[in-house]
């Protein structure tokens, strides 16, 4: 552990802090800390930053309830920047998005496919709801509301059944992808996260495992 006196604050007495979700390792936000806000963060175990626009301290979550519980704080090799791992209570961005970083600027076509994940797709869909984009089909669905979204989920379910009945693997994959996408849109509309689904599936696995164990002991 290094001493706080070893950190290098800039001429304004600030040090940049990169905040990362400890569980997903996703980048949440980039903020600045003063010595005082850092000390408060370490004392309370909650992120406290210094607002450069308002020129005052602000405890993340104090008004929104979206506190960030600190797991660790690490300085870089030059000791002039901080990495903060947190367990967030809610979205990091004031817009309601999970992360403040949501506008793609450039990406490698070769790496994009390998880096795809449901979490990333969910994040993109959430962005289409909070930051509506003209011409976006996803934004169109959100504007039309729950009835339109449910109708599309129903239609895609039917398409999956038709493709599967025809024993057409390629078409079935295509239609399942459409169904998954529209299901994710429904989840965002209803405030259901991917983690909610994972927890439900995990609980079923545990119950199934217990039932099997009980049968084996009889």
Short mmCIF file of C-alpha atoms in Angstrom, two decimals:
data_model
loop_
_atom_site.label_atom_id
_atom_site.label_comp_id
_atom_site.label_asym_id
_atom_site.label_seq_id
_atom_site.Cartn_x
_atom_site.Cartn_y
_atom_site.Cartn_z
CA UNK A 1 0.00 0.00 0.00
CA UNK A 2 1.34 3.45 -0.89
CA UNK A 3 0.68 6.58 1.12
CA UNK A 4 -1.77 9.16 -0.25
CA UNK A 5 1.05 11.71 -0.04
CA UNK A 6 2.83 9.80 -2.82
CA UNK A 7 0.04 10.50 -5.31
CA UNK A 8 0.58 13.25 -7.87
CA UNK A 9 -2.36 15.66 -8.05
CA UNK A 10 -2.34 18.16 -10.94
CA UNK A 11 -1.96 21.93 -10.65
CA UNK A 12 -5.64 22.19 -9.70
CA UNK A 13 -5.24 19.59 -6.96
CA UNK A 14 -7.07 16.89 -8.90
CA UNK A 15 -6.31 13.34 -10.02
CA UNK A 16 -8.28 11.41 -12.70
CA UNK A 17 -10.11 8.30 -11.51
CA UNK A 18 -11.25 5.52 -13.84
CA UNK A 19 -14.20 3.69 -12.27
CA UNK A 20 -14.72 0.03 -13.24
CA UNK A 21 -17.44 -2.46 -12.30
CA UNK A 22 -15.69 -5.10 -10.18
CA UNK A 23 -17.95 -7.90 -11.41
CA UNK A 24 -18.21 -7.23 -15.14
CA UNK A 25 -14.93 -5.29 -15.49
CA UNK A 26 -16.83 -2.77 -17.61
CA UNK A 27 -15.68 0.85 -17.64
CA UNK A 28 -18.32 2.95 -15.87
CA UNK A 29 -17.05 6.50 -15.82
CA UNK A 30 -14.05 8.81 -15.70
CA UNK A 31 -14.15 11.40 -12.93
CA UNK A 32 -11.75 13.50 -10.87
CA UNK A 33 -10.85 13.41 -7.22
CA UNK A 34 -9.31 15.98 -4.95
CA UNK A 35 -7.31 14.93 -1.93
CA UNK A 36 -10.37 15.59 0.24
CA UNK A 37 -12.76 13.58 -1.93
CA UNK A 38 -10.28 10.70 -2.04
CA UNK A 39 -9.99 10.72 1.73
CA UNK A 40 -13.80 10.69 2.03
CA UNK A 41 -13.96 7.81 -0.45
CA UNK A 42 -11.45 5.80 1.57
CA UNK A 43 -13.15 6.60 4.85
CA UNK A 44 -16.70 5.76 3.73
CA UNK A 45 -15.94 3.08 1.14
CA UNK A 46 -18.05 5.00 -1.38
CA UNK A 47 -16.87 6.98 -4.39
CA UNK A 48 -16.73 10.71 -3.79
CA UNK A 49 -15.56 12.95 -6.62
CA UNK A 50 -14.80 16.60 -7.25
CA UNK A 51 -17.06 18.30 -9.79
CA UNK A 52 -14.97 20.57 -12.00
CA UNK A 53 -18.08 22.29 -13.38
CA UNK A 54 -19.67 23.00 -10.01
CA UNK A 55 -16.35 23.18 -8.17
CA UNK A 56 -17.58 21.13 -5.25
CA UNK A 57 -17.45 17.64 -3.79
CA UNK A 58 -20.15 15.16 -4.79
CA UNK A 59 -20.79 11.76 -3.30
CA UNK A 60 -21.94 9.47 -6.11
CA UNK A 61 -25.46 8.26 -5.35
CA UNK A 62 -26.26 10.85 -2.71
CA UNK A 63 -29.28 12.08 -4.66
CA UNK A 64 -29.93 9.16 -7.05
CA UNK A 65 -29.28 6.29 -4.64
CA UNK A 66 -26.83 4.77 -7.15
CA UNK A 67 -23.91 4.49 -4.73
CA UNK A 68 -20.65 2.89 -5.79
CA UNK A 69 -19.17 0.67 -3.08
CA UNK A 70 -15.39 0.65 -3.40
CA UNK A 71 -13.59 -2.69 -3.63
CA UNK A 72 -10.11 -1.29 -4.27
CA UNK A 73 -8.22 1.83 -5.33
CA UNK A 74 -5.01 1.43 -7.33
CA UNK A 75 -2.61 4.06 -8.64
CA UNK A 76 -0.86 3.77 -11.99
CA UNK A 77 2.92 3.53 -12.46
CA UNK A 78 3.32 7.32 -12.40
CA UNK A 79 0.97 7.66 -9.43
CA UNK A 80 -0.99 10.37 -11.25
CA UNK A 81 -4.15 8.40 -12.07
CA UNK A 82 -6.40 6.02 -10.17
CA UNK A 83 -8.27 2.83 -11.01
CA UNK A 84 -11.28 2.28 -8.75
CA UNK A 85 -13.09 -1.07 -8.70
CA UNK A 86 -16.65 -0.77 -7.40
CA UNK A 87 -19.85 -2.68 -6.74
CA UNK A 88 -22.50 -0.27 -8.08
CA UNK A 89 -26.02 0.01 -6.69
CA UNK A 90 -27.30 1.25 -10.04
CA UNK A 91 -26.40 3.07 -13.27
CA UNK A 92 -23.22 5.15 -13.31
CA UNK A 93 -24.44 7.69 -15.86
CA UNK A 94 -26.83 10.55 -15.03
CA UNK A 95 -28.80 9.57 -18.15
CA UNK A 96 -29.71 6.26 -16.54
CA UNK A 97 -27.26 4.19 -18.59
CA UNK A 98 -25.11 1.55 -16.92
CA UNK A 99 -21.96 3.28 -18.18
CA UNK A 100 -21.14 6.81 -19.27
CA UNK A 101 -19.32 5.36 -22.28
CA UNK A 102 -21.87 4.53 -24.98
CA UNK A 103 -21.00 6.33 -28.22
CA UNK A 104 -18.79 4.17 -30.50
CA UNK A 105 -16.17 6.18 -32.37
CA UNK A 106 -14.19 3.39 -34.06
CA UNK A 107 -13.67 -0.33 -33.73
CA UNK A 108 -11.70 -3.05 -35.47
CA UNK A 109 -13.91 -5.08 -37.79
CA UNK A 110 -11.75 -8.13 -37.08
CA UNK A 111 -12.15 -7.86 -33.32
CA UNK A 112 -15.76 -6.68 -33.14
CA UNK A 113 -17.26 -10.14 -33.62
CA UNK A 114 -14.97 -11.78 -31.06
CA UNK A 115 -15.85 -9.14 -28.47
CA UNK A 116 -19.61 -9.49 -28.91
CA UNK A 117 -21.60 -10.31 -25.78
CA UNK A 118 -25.21 -10.16 -24.65
CA UNK A 119 -24.17 -7.59 -22.06
CA UNK A 120 -22.73 -5.38 -24.81
CA UNK A 121 -25.87 -5.75 -26.93
CA UNK A 122 -28.01 -4.97 -23.88
CA UNK A 123 -25.96 -1.85 -23.28
CA UNK A 124 -26.51 -0.74 -26.88
CA UNK A 125 -30.26 -1.34 -26.62
CA UNK A 126 -30.42 0.62 -23.34
CA UNK A 127 -28.69 3.50 -25.12
CA UNK A 128 -31.33 3.50 -27.84
CA UNK A 129 -33.97 3.99 -25.16
CA UNK A 130 -32.27 6.69 -23.09
CA UNK A 131 -30.61 8.52 -26.00
CA UNK A 132 -33.07 8.15 -28.86
CA UNK A 133 -31.48 7.93 -32.28
CA UNK A 134 -33.35 9.05 -35.38
CA UNK A 135 -33.85 6.21 -37.84
CA UNK A 136 -33.07 3.52 -35.26
CA UNK A 137 -35.41 0.52 -35.35
CA UNK A 138 -34.76 -0.11 -31.65
CA UNK A 139 -35.72 3.47 -30.76
CA UNK A 140 -38.83 3.04 -32.91
CA UNK A 141 -39.87 0.00 -30.84
CA UNK A 142 -39.44 1.91 -27.59
CA UNK A 143 -41.46 4.83 -28.95
CA UNK A 144 -44.30 2.49 -29.95
CA UNK A 145 -44.33 0.93 -26.50
CA UNK A 146 -44.91 -2.42 -24.83
CA UNK A 147 -47.73 -3.64 -27.10
CA UNK A 148 -45.60 -3.27 -30.24
CA UNK A 149 -42.62 -4.96 -28.56
CA UNK A 150 -44.76 -7.88 -27.35
CA UNK A 151 -46.25 -8.25 -30.83
CA UNK A 152 -42.76 -8.55 -32.33
CA UNK A 153 -41.71 -11.11 -29.71
CA UNK A 154 -44.79 -13.17 -30.58
CA UNK A 155 -44.09 -12.92 -34.32
CA UNK A 156 -40.49 -14.01 -33.87
CA UNK A 157 -41.56 -16.99 -31.73
CA UNK A 158 -43.76 -18.12 -34.62
CA UNK A 159 -40.90 -17.66 -37.12
CA UNK A 160 -38.63 -19.82 -34.95
CA UNK A 161 -41.25 -22.59 -34.85
CA UNK A 162 -41.73 -22.49 -38.63
CA UNK A 163 -37.98 -22.61 -39.32
CA UNK A 164 -37.44 -25.39 -36.79
CA UNK A 165 -40.32 -27.45 -38.18
CA UNK A 166 -38.75 -27.14 -41.63
CA UNK A 167 -35.49 -28.49 -40.16
CA UNK A 168 -33.67 -25.49 -41.68
CA UNK A 169 -30.71 -24.89 -39.37
CA UNK A 170 -29.49 -21.63 -40.94
CA UNK A 171 -32.98 -20.12 -40.97
CA UNK A 172 -33.62 -21.27 -37.41
CA UNK A 173 -30.40 -19.61 -36.23
CA UNK A 174 -31.46 -16.41 -38.00
CA UNK A 175 -34.94 -16.43 -36.46
CA UNK A 176 -33.67 -17.29 -32.97
CA UNK A 177 -31.32 -14.30 -33.23
CA UNK A 178 -34.31 -12.08 -34.06
CA UNK A 179 -36.20 -13.54 -31.11
CA UNK A 180 -33.30 -12.96 -28.71
CA UNK A 181 -32.92 -9.36 -29.89
CA UNK A 182 -36.62 -8.54 -29.45
CA UNK A 183 -36.62 -10.32 -26.08
CA UNK A 184 -33.75 -8.08 -24.96
CA UNK A 185 -35.74 -5.04 -26.07
CA UNK A 186 -38.63 -6.30 -23.94
CA UNK A 187 -36.28 -6.78 -21.00
CA UNK A 188 -34.98 -3.21 -21.25
CA UNK A 189 -38.55 -1.89 -21.54
CA UNK A 190 -39.50 -3.77 -18.35
CA UNK A 191 -36.29 -3.07 -16.44
CA UNK A 192 -35.13 -6.69 -16.50
CA UNK A 193 -31.37 -7.24 -16.60
CA UNK A 194 -29.33 -10.12 -18.01
CA UNK A 195 -28.24 -10.81 -14.43
CA UNK A 196 -31.92 -11.24 -13.44
CA UNK A 197 -32.22 -14.04 -15.99
CA UNK A 198 -28.91 -15.59 -14.95
CA UNK A 199 -30.01 -15.64 -11.31
CA UNK A 200 -33.32 -17.27 -12.20
CA UNK A 201 -31.61 -19.96 -14.29
CA UNK A 202 -29.01 -20.50 -11.57
CA UNK A 203 -31.72 -20.95 -8.94
CA UNK A 204 -33.41 -23.59 -11.11
CA UNK A 205 -30.10 -25.40 -11.51
CA UNK A 206 -29.62 -25.46 -7.74
CA UNK A 207 -33.15 -26.76 -7.16
CA UNK A 208 -32.71 -29.43 -9.85
CA UNK A 209 -29.40 -30.49 -8.30
CA UNK A 210 -31.00 -30.79 -4.84
CA UNK A 211 -33.86 -32.90 -6.21
CA UNK A 212 -31.39 -35.27 -7.87
CA UNK A 213 -29.40 -35.59 -4.65
CA UNK A 214 -32.55 -36.36 -2.67
CA UNK A 215 -33.53 -39.08 -5.14
CA UNK A 216 -30.07 -40.64 -4.87
CA UNK A 217 -30.25 -40.79 -1.06
CA UNK A 218 -33.63 -42.54 -1.04
#
